[in-house]
mmCIF file of C-alpha atoms in Angstrom:
data_model
loop_
_atom_site.group_PDB
_atom_site.id
_atom_site.type_symbol
_atom_site.label_atom_id
_atom_site.label_comp_id
_atom_site.label_asym_id
_atom_site.label_seq_id
_atom_site.Cartn_x
_atom_site.Cartn_y
_atom_site.Cartn_z
ATOM 1 C CA MET A 1 -17.093 9.473 2.295
ATOM 2 C CA THR A 2 -16.025 7.125 5.087
ATOM 3 C CA VAL A 3 -12.430 6.030 5.520
ATOM 4 C CA ARG A 4 -13.451 2.531 4.478
ATOM 5 C CA GLU A 5 -14.965 3.927 1.282
ATOM 6 C CA ARG A 6 -11.782 5.861 0.593
ATOM 7 C CA LEU A 7 -9.809 2.657 0.823
ATOM 8 C CA ALA A 8 -12.241 0.772 -1.428
ATOM 9 C CA MET A 9 -12.144 3.484 -4.089
ATOM 10 C CA GLY A 10 -8.386 4.034 -3.860
ATOM 11 C CA VAL A 11 -8.768 7.696 -2.914
ATOM 12 C CA PHE A 12 -5.331 8.052 -1.336
ATOM 13 C CA ASN A 13 -1.675 8.339 -2.198
ATOM 14 C CA HIS A 14 -0.245 6.716 0.906
ATOM 15 C CA MET A 15 -1.600 3.877 2.986
ATOM 16 C CA GLY A 16 0.052 2.766 6.193
ATOM 17 C CA GLN A 17 -0.921 -0.198 8.302
ATOM 18 C CA GLU A 18 0.187 -1.052 11.816
ATOM 19 C CA LYS A 19 -0.972 -4.026 13.795
ATOM 20 C CA GLN A 20 -2.208 -3.224 17.274
ATOM 21 C CA PRO A 21 -1.700 -5.317 20.427
ATOM 22 C CA ASP A 22 -5.408 -6.195 20.484
ATOM 23 C CA GLY A 23 -5.197 -7.775 17.013
ATOM 24 C CA SER A 24 -6.790 -4.901 15.147
ATOM 25 C CA VAL A 25 -5.006 -2.951 12.438
ATOM 26 C CA VAL A 26 -4.928 0.811 12.185
ATOM 27 C CA VAL A 27 -5.067 1.908 8.553
ATOM 28 C CA THR A 28 -3.878 5.447 7.805
ATOM 29 C CA LEU A 29 -4.677 7.128 4.479
ATOM 30 C CA THR A 30 -3.286 10.421 3.222
ATOM 31 C CA LYS A 31 -3.664 12.175 -0.106
ATOM 32 C CA ARG A 32 -1.630 14.981 -1.641
ATOM 33 C CA GLY A 33 -3.482 18.269 -1.533
ATOM 34 C CA ASP A 34 -5.765 17.036 1.248
ATOM 35 C CA PRO A 35 -4.675 18.328 4.683
ATOM 36 C CA HIS A 36 -6.563 15.621 6.557
ATOM 37 C CA ILE A 37 -5.325 12.291 7.873
ATOM 38 C CA TYR A 38 -7.859 9.490 7.626
ATOM 39 C CA ARG A 39 -7.576 6.582 10.059
ATOM 40 C CA MET A 40 -9.613 3.528 10.816
ATOM 41 C CA TRP A 41 -9.218 0.702 13.291
ATOM 42 C CA VAL A 42 -10.354 -2.553 11.717
ATOM 43 C CA THR A 43 -10.249 -6.299 12.245
ATOM 44 C CA GLY A 44 -10.397 -8.881 9.464
ATOM 45 C CA LEU A 45 -9.856 -6.364 6.689
ATOM 46 C CA TYR A 46 -11.096 -7.678 3.337
ATOM 47 C CA THR A 47 -12.477 -10.832 4.946
ATOM 48 C CA PRO A 48 -16.139 -11.785 5.525
ATOM 49 C CA GLN A 49 -15.531 -11.044 9.219
ATOM 50 C CA GLU A 50 -14.329 -7.515 8.576
ATOM 51 C CA HIS A 51 -15.337 -5.096 11.317
ATOM 52 C CA VAL A 52 -14.478 -1.402 11.374
ATOM 53 C CA ILE A 53 -14.121 -0.505 15.036
ATOM 54 C CA ARG A 54 -13.879 3.211 14.555
ATOM 55 C CA GLU A 55 -12.788 5.913 12.132
ATOM 56 C CA GLU A 56 -10.989 9.162 12.800
ATOM 57 C CA VAL A 57 -10.297 12.207 10.601
ATOM 58 C CA ASN A 58 -7.722 14.753 11.772
ATOM 59 C CA MET B 1 -10.973 14.932 -25.791
ATOM 60 C CA THR B 2 -11.740 17.997 -27.848
ATOM 61 C CA ASP B 3 -9.305 20.451 -29.403
ATOM 62 C CA TYR B 4 -9.837 24.099 -28.630
ATOM 63 C CA PRO B 5 -7.834 27.131 -29.791
ATOM 64 C CA ASP B 6 -6.125 28.893 -26.873
ATOM 65 C CA GLY B 7 -6.061 32.275 -28.547
ATOM 66 C CA SER B 8 -2.307 32.098 -29.092
ATOM 67 C CA GLY B 9 -2.267 29.947 -32.188
ATOM 68 C CA HIS B 10 -2.133 26.667 -30.245
ATOM 69 C CA GLN B 11 -4.621 23.898 -29.797
ATOM 70 C CA VAL B 12 -5.345 22.669 -26.303
ATOM 71 C CA ASP B 13 -7.298 19.689 -25.090
ATOM 72 C CA LEU B 14 -10.354 19.937 -22.904
ATOM 73 C CA VAL B 15 -11.129 16.655 -21.217
ATOM 74 C CA THR B 16 -13.866 15.426 -18.932
ATOM 75 C CA ARG B 17 -12.941 14.259 -15.429
ATOM 76 C CA ALA B 18 -13.473 10.669 -16.451
ATOM 77 C CA GLU B 19 -11.170 11.084 -19.446
ATOM 78 C CA TRP B 20 -8.549 12.770 -17.288
ATOM 79 C CA ALA B 21 -8.716 10.052 -14.675
ATOM 80 C CA ALA B 22 -7.855 7.537 -17.372
ATOM 81 C CA ILE B 23 -4.853 9.622 -18.442
ATOM 82 C CA GLU B 24 -3.503 10.677 -15.066
ATOM 83 C CA ALA B 25 -2.065 8.149 -12.672
ATOM 84 C CA THR B 26 -2.332 8.346 -8.905
ATOM 85 C CA ASP B 27 0.878 7.744 -6.996
ATOM 86 C CA LYS B 28 0.494 4.948 -4.501
ATOM 87 C CA ASN B 29 2.618 3.973 -1.514
ATOM 88 C CA PHE B 30 1.971 1.171 0.939
ATOM 89 C CA ALA B 31 3.788 1.045 4.279
ATOM 90 C CA LEU B 32 3.639 -1.478 7.068
ATOM 91 C CA LEU B 33 5.239 -1.785 10.490
ATOM 92 C CA ALA B 34 5.054 -4.977 12.540
ATOM 93 C CA SER B 35 6.710 -4.746 15.930
ATOM 94 C CA GLY B 36 8.026 -7.506 18.151
ATOM 95 C CA MET B 37 8.019 -10.307 15.584
ATOM 96 C CA PRO B 38 9.478 -13.629 16.762
ATOM 97 C CA ALA B 39 11.598 -15.711 14.438
ATOM 98 C CA GLY B 40 9.525 -16.875 11.477
ATOM 99 C CA TYR B 41 6.783 -14.301 11.981
ATOM 100 C CA GLY B 42 6.058 -11.051 10.246
ATOM 101 C CA GLY B 43 3.421 -8.622 9.121
ATOM 102 C CA LEU B 44 1.257 -8.500 6.068
ATOM 103 C CA MET B 45 -1.034 -6.032 4.411
ATOM 104 C CA VAL B 46 -3.461 -6.467 1.552
ATOM 105 C CA TYR B 47 -5.056 -4.093 -0.910
ATOM 106 C CA ASN B 48 -7.937 -4.662 -3.313
ATOM 107 C CA VAL B 49 -7.425 -2.749 -6.545
ATOM 108 C CA PRO B 50 -10.605 -0.719 -7.200
ATOM 109 C CA ALA B 51 -12.831 -1.422 -10.160
ATOM 110 C CA GLY B 52 -11.637 0.178 -13.362
ATOM 111 C CA LYS B 53 -8.097 0.686 -12.079
ATOM 112 C CA THR B 54 -4.782 -1.083 -12.562
ATOM 113 C CA LEU B 55 -2.046 -0.935 -9.938
ATOM 114 C CA TYR B 56 1.553 -0.763 -11.112
ATOM 115 C CA LEU B 57 4.252 -1.407 -8.498
ATOM 116 C CA THR B 58 7.578 0.206 -9.327
ATOM 117 C CA GLN B 59 9.687 -0.201 -6.190
ATOM 118 C CA ALA B 60 9.803 -2.021 -2.877
ATOM 119 C CA SER B 61 11.917 -1.857 0.243
ATOM 120 C CA PHE B 62 11.914 -3.689 3.531
ATOM 121 C CA MET B 63 13.894 -3.760 6.741
ATOM 122 C CA SER B 64 14.348 -5.569 10.010
ATOM 123 C CA TYR B 65 15.718 -3.936 13.129
ATOM 124 C CA VAL B 66 15.977 -4.843 16.755
ATOM 125 C CA PRO B 67 14.248 -3.130 19.665
ATOM 126 C CA ALA B 68 16.908 -4.558 22.006
ATOM 127 C CA ALA B 69 20.298 -2.892 21.726
ATOM 128 C CA ALA B 70 22.023 -6.108 22.799
ATOM 129 C CA ASN B 71 20.973 -7.735 19.511
ATOM 130 C CA ALA B 72 21.977 -4.867 17.253
ATOM 131 C CA GLU B 73 25.128 -6.551 15.929
ATOM 132 C CA LEU B 74 23.419 -9.828 15.123
ATOM 133 C CA ASN B 75 22.246 -10.779 11.652
ATOM 134 C CA GLN B 76 18.793 -9.342 11.005
ATOM 135 C CA ILE B 77 17.766 -11.701 8.225
ATOM 136 C CA CYS B 78 14.374 -10.855 6.773
ATOM 137 C CA GLY B 79 12.309 -11.371 3.656
ATOM 138 C CA LEU B 80 9.734 -9.664 1.486
ATOM 139 C CA VAL B 81 7.043 -11.434 -0.521
ATOM 140 C CA ILE B 82 4.523 -9.858 -2.886
ATOM 141 C CA ILE B 83 1.623 -12.118 -3.863
ATOM 142 C CA ASN B 84 -1.419 -11.669 -6.063
ATOM 143 C CA ASN B 85 -3.960 -13.368 -3.804
ATOM 144 C CA THR B 86 -6.536 -13.543 -6.594
ATOM 145 C CA THR B 87 -4.421 -15.374 -9.173
ATOM 146 C CA GLY B 88 -2.116 -17.029 -6.648
ATOM 147 C CA ALA B 89 0.969 -15.689 -8.387
ATOM 148 C CA PHE B 90 4.083 -15.069 -6.284
ATOM 149 C CA MET B 91 5.121 -11.810 -7.889
ATOM 150 C CA TRP B 92 8.268 -11.075 -5.908
ATOM 151 C CA ARG B 93 10.443 -12.726 -3.290
ATOM 152 C CA GLN B 94 13.536 -11.150 -1.792
ATOM 153 C CA GLY B 95 15.658 -11.710 1.285
ATOM 154 C CA GLY B 96 18.300 -9.637 2.992
ATOM 155 C CA ASN B 97 20.340 -9.048 6.108
ATOM 156 C CA GLY B 98 18.838 -5.952 7.684
ATOM 157 C CA GLY B 99 16.589 -5.426 4.685
ATOM 158 C CA GLY B 100 16.653 -4.776 0.975
ATOM 159 C CA ALA B 101 15.254 -2.723 -1.829
ATOM 160 C CA VAL B 102 14.400 -3.168 -5.472
ATOM 161 C CA VAL B 103 13.293 -1.012 -8.372
ATOM 162 C CA PHE B 104 11.266 -3.082 -10.800
ATOM 163 C CA GLY B 105 12.510 -2.685 -14.360
ATOM 164 C CA LYS B 106 9.024 -3.644 -15.506
ATOM 165 C CA PRO B 107 6.321 -2.676 -13.007
ATOM 166 C CA LEU B 108 4.443 -5.487 -11.313
ATOM 167 C CA THR B 109 0.836 -5.264 -12.467
ATOM 168 C CA ILE B 110 -2.278 -6.015 -10.439
ATOM 169 C CA ASN B 111 -5.586 -5.683 -12.259
ATOM 170 C CA ALA B 112 -8.899 -4.257 -11.167
ATOM 171 C CA GLY B 113 -10.658 -6.317 -8.526
ATOM 172 C CA GLU B 114 -7.553 -8.332 -7.672
ATOM 173 C CA GLN B 115 -5.956 -8.401 -4.254
ATOM 174 C CA VAL B 116 -2.250 -7.858 -3.698
ATOM 175 C CA GLN B 117 -0.543 -8.905 -0.473
ATOM 176 C CA PHE B 118 2.713 -7.556 0.890
ATOM 177 C CA THR B 119 4.476 -9.597 3.567
ATOM 178 C CA VAL B 120 7.677 -8.854 5.435
ATOM 179 C CA TYR B 121 8.921 -11.426 7.882
ATOM 180 C CA ASN B 122 11.692 -12.002 10.370
ATOM 181 C CA ILE B 123 13.960 -14.921 9.483
ATOM 182 C CA SER B 124 16.520 -14.297 12.237
ATOM 183 C CA ASN B 125 16.658 -16.151 15.536
ATOM 184 C CA HIS B 126 15.565 -13.275 17.742
ATOM 185 C CA VAL B 127 12.712 -10.799 18.020
ATOM 186 C CA THR B 128 12.813 -7.916 15.561
ATOM 187 C CA ASP B 129 10.601 -5.163 14.227
ATOM 188 C CA VAL B 130 9.958 -5.461 10.494
ATOM 189 C CA ALA B 131 8.715 -2.896 8.036
ATOM 190 C CA LEU B 132 8.068 -2.518 4.342
ATOM 191 C CA SER B 133 7.319 0.219 1.856
ATOM 192 C CA VAL B 134 6.058 -0.539 -1.637
ATOM 193 C CA GLY B 135 5.331 2.166 -4.179
ATOM 194 C CA GLY B 136 3.961 2.657 -7.623
ATOM 195 C CA TYR B 137 0.962 4.225 -9.324
ATOM 196 C CA GLU B 138 -2.596 3.385 -10.132
ATOM 197 C CA ARG B 139 -4.713 4.354 -13.089
#
């Protein structure tokens, strides 16, 4: 499951967003019981111009 | 759901995952940080409620603070707005000096497929960092 899919399906307990200097937003998802942190850098989230720059799982 | 004897004289329920998902709620928390906001600007985040789910918001908090120590004793007026972007309804508006918090006596409800937007903005006359945290559950 990609990070974007996790967001679309609501598979998280906590979502954080922080705008970056380049205009993108880093979205961080965490879920209780899951030791991983799911991040994605995205522009235009939920718009027709949405573009996921990259995803990261730690 | 189906009743089953547990061997101790009690009846227990066995449910499928789909049935359990409808019963159990998932805690949800949304947090945003927007740094270096000039007067009148802020940050926003949106969330589309997944199909088959309903989002219930139970509490919200927001704050404004200054990165420059020289401005620390000034008024840090800020505001929080929660909007249902799909219906256009302004669900919550609140202002405060330094921030604020609210526990909703009746949860704010956003239905499946609808988009909720959280905005926190700087209403002071100097640059601040603004943040929000909104929580609830989804089922």
